[in-house]
Structure formats: C-alpha cells, structure tokens
Amino acid sequence: MIHTPALSLSGTYRQPVQETTAVMQLIEGEVSQVRQQLDLTVYVKPTVTAVNTMVTGIVGGSAVLQVMVSGANPAVTSQGKVWKKGSDELTLQTKYSFSNNKLTLTINTLVVSDGGDYTFTASNRAGSGTATITVTVQGFPVITQQPMFDAVNETGTLVVTCKANASGADPKPTSFKWDRGGTQLTSGGRRSVTTSTAADGELTGTLQIQTVTTADDGNYKCTAVSSAGEKSSDAKVIKVQVAPEISVSPAMDSAVEGDAEEEEFVLTISN
C-alpha cells in the first residue's frame, strides 16, 4: 500500500517502482521540482502446493500429508496455517500430529472413516492459499465363510474351504494361506492349496489333504491376503475319524465243530 505524503501542492505524479522502493516526483509546471522518496512494501499472498494430492493408508497404520508454502510476504505464521477435514479444524491430539512447522500432518491409527478430503490453508495480510489432499483408507479382507469341511475317515481325503471378500472399495483378496497349529501348509506331497474367484470378487480357498491319518488332526486356519494386508479366520478343529477295531476273546476258531458244549465269547470294539 502506498501512502502519499502530506503535500498541498498540485500537479502530476510519476511513480517509478524498483523492487520495494518507489520514487514519487512532483512537478509544478516548469518552475520548481519537489522530490519525495517513499518506502513501498508489496504484500503477496501465499501459494500452497500439495506434495501429493492423493494419499493411501491402511487401517491401523498412519497417513502423512505434506504441503509447501511459497511466495508469501509477509511470511505465514503458525497461526496462519490451518488443517481441516471438511469444515472441522484439526488440532494437535493423539489422532493428529503436526511437524515441519505445521506443513506436515500425520493421521495416526487409521480407521476407514479417516478417509476423505483434507485442506491446508495458509494466510497472511495479503490473502490466503489452499491445497486439498484426498486420503483413502484401505481395510483388510473380510472372511465371509469360516473353514468348512466334511467329516473324513482315516485314509480318506480331507477338503477344507474358506471364503473372503473386500469391504467397500478396499482391494480384493488375491490369495489364501493355510496353517495347522501355526505351521504353514503349502502344496506338495499329499496336500494341494488352490483358489478360485467369483464374479463379485469373492475368493474361495481350498485345502485338500489325501490319505489322511490321525497325524493330520489339529486346528486349521485360513488367512486371506490382499494388497492392504491380511485377515485370518477362526481356528477350526479337525479330527480324522478312525475305524473301530473289533476283537473277540477267545478266538472264534477255538470252538470245535459239532461240539454241543456252550462257550462264552467277549466282543471288544475300540478305536
């Protein structure tokens, strides 16, 4: 802003400007010349640029939003820097933290509802500049079917299935992992691990074990895997059915054919 000095002379003013200093010249006809030098301060509003306009985070993790401020005169103070989500101003708390002179916002312990548009505004006496950053929070896969199987007898084939899908716009699961009692099970030997995908993106995982024995008993669990993370099912107890053993005491062939004498036998059934 230029403040004209208190002069009562009339005439024509010329204002050459170089950097922040202006020289004003008053010419009264061709008789006299009055020269008055003034300091001219040019105020410039800040320019705000987002380092990344799109930020993706994962549930339980954190998201870092960064901006740059340039060209401001006077410089923007801390009070002139404001982060908002929607119309709500964000303040320092467990959920949010600021760094880099408030140019960096960190959102902690992300939940799906933390997604949305965040704005940063820098203001000085000349005006303000704003940048918007969109945050997307991705969730883990959702187990839509806990492990299921049919009872299986010893030497038979065990087939266990599990299903998973994404929630909302989260990334779809792409694979399954299986484990028994904490030991990962992979394809090979008597085992095979396969997956199939339905039209809606639901993923089905299948674990197949041939010629099962009681050594295959245990707690089985499936884990769905996506680019956002992993989600495990509940543990399912699987116990291989063993055919009962039948014994007769004394041996049946100890009886003599045609012998009318009665003999007592004991039948024992056990696993």
PDB file of N, CA and C in Angstrom, residues 1-7 13-26 34-42:
ATOM      1  N   MET A   1       0.852  -1.189   0.000  1.00  0.00           N
ATOM      2  CA  MET A   1       0.000   0.000   0.000  1.00  0.00           C
ATOM      3  C   MET A   1       0.887   1.237   0.000  1.00  0.00           C
ATOM      4  N   ILE A   2       0.555   2.249  -0.827  1.00  0.00           N
ATOM      5  CA  ILE A   2       1.351   3.469  -0.942  1.00  0.00           C
ATOM      6  C   ILE A   2       0.644   4.575  -0.200  1.00  0.00           C
ATOM      7  N   HIS A   3       1.358   5.252   0.690  1.00  0.00           N
ATOM      8  CA  HIS A   3       0.823   6.391   1.425  1.00  0.00           C
ATOM      9  C   HIS A   3       1.446   7.669   0.872  1.00  0.00           C
ATOM     10  N   THR A   4       0.622   8.553   0.291  1.00  0.00           N
ATOM     11  CA  THR A   4       1.119   9.800  -0.285  1.00  0.00           C
ATOM     12  C   THR A   4       1.445  10.791   0.826  1.00  0.00           C
ATOM     13  N   PRO A   5       2.620  11.436   0.775  1.00  0.00           N
ATOM     14  CA  PRO A   5       2.975  12.385   1.833  1.00  0.00           C
ATOM     15  C   PRO A   5       2.031  13.572   1.852  1.00  0.00           C
ATOM     16  N   ALA A   6       1.946  14.188   3.011  1.00  0.00           N
ATOM     17  CA  ALA A   6       1.013  15.326   3.163  1.00  0.00           C
ATOM     18  C   ALA A   6       1.600  16.566   2.478  1.00  0.00           C
ATOM     19  N   LEU A   7       1.236  16.779   1.210  1.00  0.00           N
ATOM     20  CA  LEU A   7       1.675  17.935   0.439  1.00  0.00           C
ATOM     21  C   LEU A   7       0.453  18.671  -0.084  1.00  0.00           C
ATOM     22  N   TYR A  13       1.923  13.293 -10.761  1.00  0.00           N
ATOM     23  CA  TYR A  13       2.802  12.400 -10.022  1.00  0.00           C
ATOM     24  C   TYR A  13       3.269  11.267 -10.935  1.00  0.00           C
ATOM     25  N   ARG A  14       4.543  10.972 -10.866  1.00  0.00           N
ATOM     26  CA  ARG A  14       5.075   9.809 -11.571  1.00  0.00           C
ATOM     27  C   ARG A  14       5.645   8.867 -10.517  1.00  0.00           C
ATOM     28  N   GLN A  15       5.375   7.546 -10.665  1.00  0.00           N
ATOM     29  CA  GLN A  15       5.756   6.591  -9.626  1.00  0.00           C
ATOM     30  C   GLN A  15       6.541   5.429 -10.237  1.00  0.00           C
ATOM     31  N   PRO A  16       7.847   5.659 -10.491  1.00  0.00           N
ATOM     32  CA  PRO A  16       8.640   4.503 -10.947  1.00  0.00           C
ATOM     33  C   PRO A  16       8.893   3.574  -9.768  1.00  0.00           C
ATOM     34  N   VAL A  17       8.747   2.246  -9.977  1.00  0.00           N
ATOM     35  CA  VAL A  17       8.906   1.265  -8.896  1.00  0.00           C
ATOM     36  C   VAL A  17      10.059   0.337  -9.219  1.00  0.00           C
ATOM     37  N   GLN A  18      10.983   0.198  -8.295  1.00  0.00           N
ATOM     38  CA  GLN A  18      12.070  -0.754  -8.438  1.00  0.00           C
ATOM     39  C   GLN A  18      12.180  -1.532  -7.141  1.00  0.00           C
ATOM     40  N   GLU A  19      11.955  -2.840  -7.239  1.00  0.00           N
ATOM     41  CA  GLU A  19      11.899  -3.723  -6.072  1.00  0.00           C
ATOM     42  C   GLU A  19      10.882  -3.177  -5.073  1.00  0.00           C
ATOM     43  N   THR A  20      11.304  -2.842  -3.872  1.00  0.00           N
ATOM     44  CA  THR A  20      10.343  -2.385  -2.863  1.00  0.00           C
ATOM     45  C   THR A  20      10.483  -0.900  -2.563  1.00  0.00           C
ATOM     46  N   THR A  21      11.152  -0.134  -3.431  1.00  0.00           N
ATOM     47  CA  THR A  21      11.304   1.305  -3.210  1.00  0.00           C
ATOM     48  C   THR A  21      10.704   2.072  -4.367  1.00  0.00           C
ATOM     49  N   ALA A  22       9.862   3.062  -4.045  1.00  0.00           N
ATOM     50  CA  ALA A  22       9.235   3.874  -5.083  1.00  0.00           C
ATOM     51  C   ALA A  22       9.693   5.316  -4.929  1.00  0.00           C
ATOM     52  N   VAL A  23       9.935   5.997  -6.025  1.00  0.00           N
ATOM     53  CA  VAL A  23      10.274   7.419  -6.009  1.00  0.00           C
ATOM     54  C   VAL A  23       9.133   8.174  -6.640  1.00  0.00           C
ATOM     55  N   MET A  24       8.566   9.085  -5.893  1.00  0.00           N
ATOM     56  CA  MET A  24       7.458   9.882  -6.407  1.00  0.00           C
ATOM     57  C   MET A  24       7.984  11.286  -6.693  1.00  0.00           C
ATOM     58  N   GLN A  25       7.642  11.783  -7.860  1.00  0.00           N
ATOM     59  CA  GLN A  25       8.148  13.080  -8.299  1.00  0.00           C
ATOM     60  C   GLN A  25       6.994  14.015  -8.575  1.00  0.00           C
ATOM     61  N   LEU A  26       7.064  15.223  -7.993  1.00  0.00           N
ATOM     62  CA  LEU A  26       6.031  16.238  -8.173  1.00  0.00           C
ATOM     63  C   LEU A  26       6.613  17.374  -9.015  1.00  0.00           C
ATOM     64  N   VAL A  34       9.799  19.105  -6.640  1.00  0.00           N
ATOM     65  CA  VAL A  34       9.883  18.571  -5.286  1.00  0.00           C
ATOM     66  C   VAL A  34      10.018  17.056  -5.384  1.00  0.00           C
ATOM     67  N   ARG A  35      10.993  16.516  -4.721  1.00  0.00           N
ATOM     68  CA  ARG A  35      11.223  15.061  -4.774  1.00  0.00           C
ATOM     69  C   ARG A  35      11.015  14.483  -3.380  1.00  0.00           C
ATOM     70  N   GLN A  36      10.181  13.455  -3.307  1.00  0.00           N
ATOM     71  CA  GLN A  36       9.903  12.781  -2.022  1.00  0.00           C
ATOM     72  C   GLN A  36      10.098  11.280  -2.218  1.00  0.00           C
ATOM     73  N   GLN A  37      10.965  10.653  -1.447  1.00  0.00           N
ATOM     74  CA  GLN A  37      11.215   9.218  -1.567  1.00  0.00           C
ATOM     75  C   GLN A  37      10.417   8.483  -0.501  1.00  0.00           C
ATOM     76  N   LEU A  38       9.750   7.431  -0.929  1.00  0.00           N
ATOM     77  CA  LEU A  38       8.913   6.622  -0.037  1.00  0.00           C
ATOM     78  C   LEU A  38       9.375   5.178  -0.045  1.00  0.00           C
ATOM     79  N   ASP A  39       9.137   4.452   1.072  1.00  0.00           N
ATOM     80  CA  ASP A  39       9.329   3.003   1.122  1.00  0.00           C
ATOM     81  C   ASP A  39       8.023   2.329   0.741  1.00  0.00           C
ATOM     82  N   LEU A  40       8.110   1.434  -0.244  1.00  0.00           N
ATOM     83  CA  LEU A  40       6.916   0.731  -0.726  1.00  0.00           C
ATOM     84  C   LEU A  40       7.047  -0.749  -0.372  1.00  0.00           C
ATOM     85  N   THR A  41       6.119  -1.257   0.421  1.00  0.00           N
ATOM     86  CA  THR A  41       6.099  -2.678   0.762  1.00  0.00           C
ATOM     87  C   THR A  41       5.020  -3.378  -0.049  1.00  0.00           C
ATOM     88  N   VAL A  42       5.413  -4.391  -0.777  1.00  0.00           N
ATOM     89  CA  VAL A  42       4.472  -5.163  -1.597  1.00  0.00           C
ATOM     90  C   VAL A  42       4.095  -6.436  -0.845  1.00  0.00           C
TER      91      VAL A  42
END
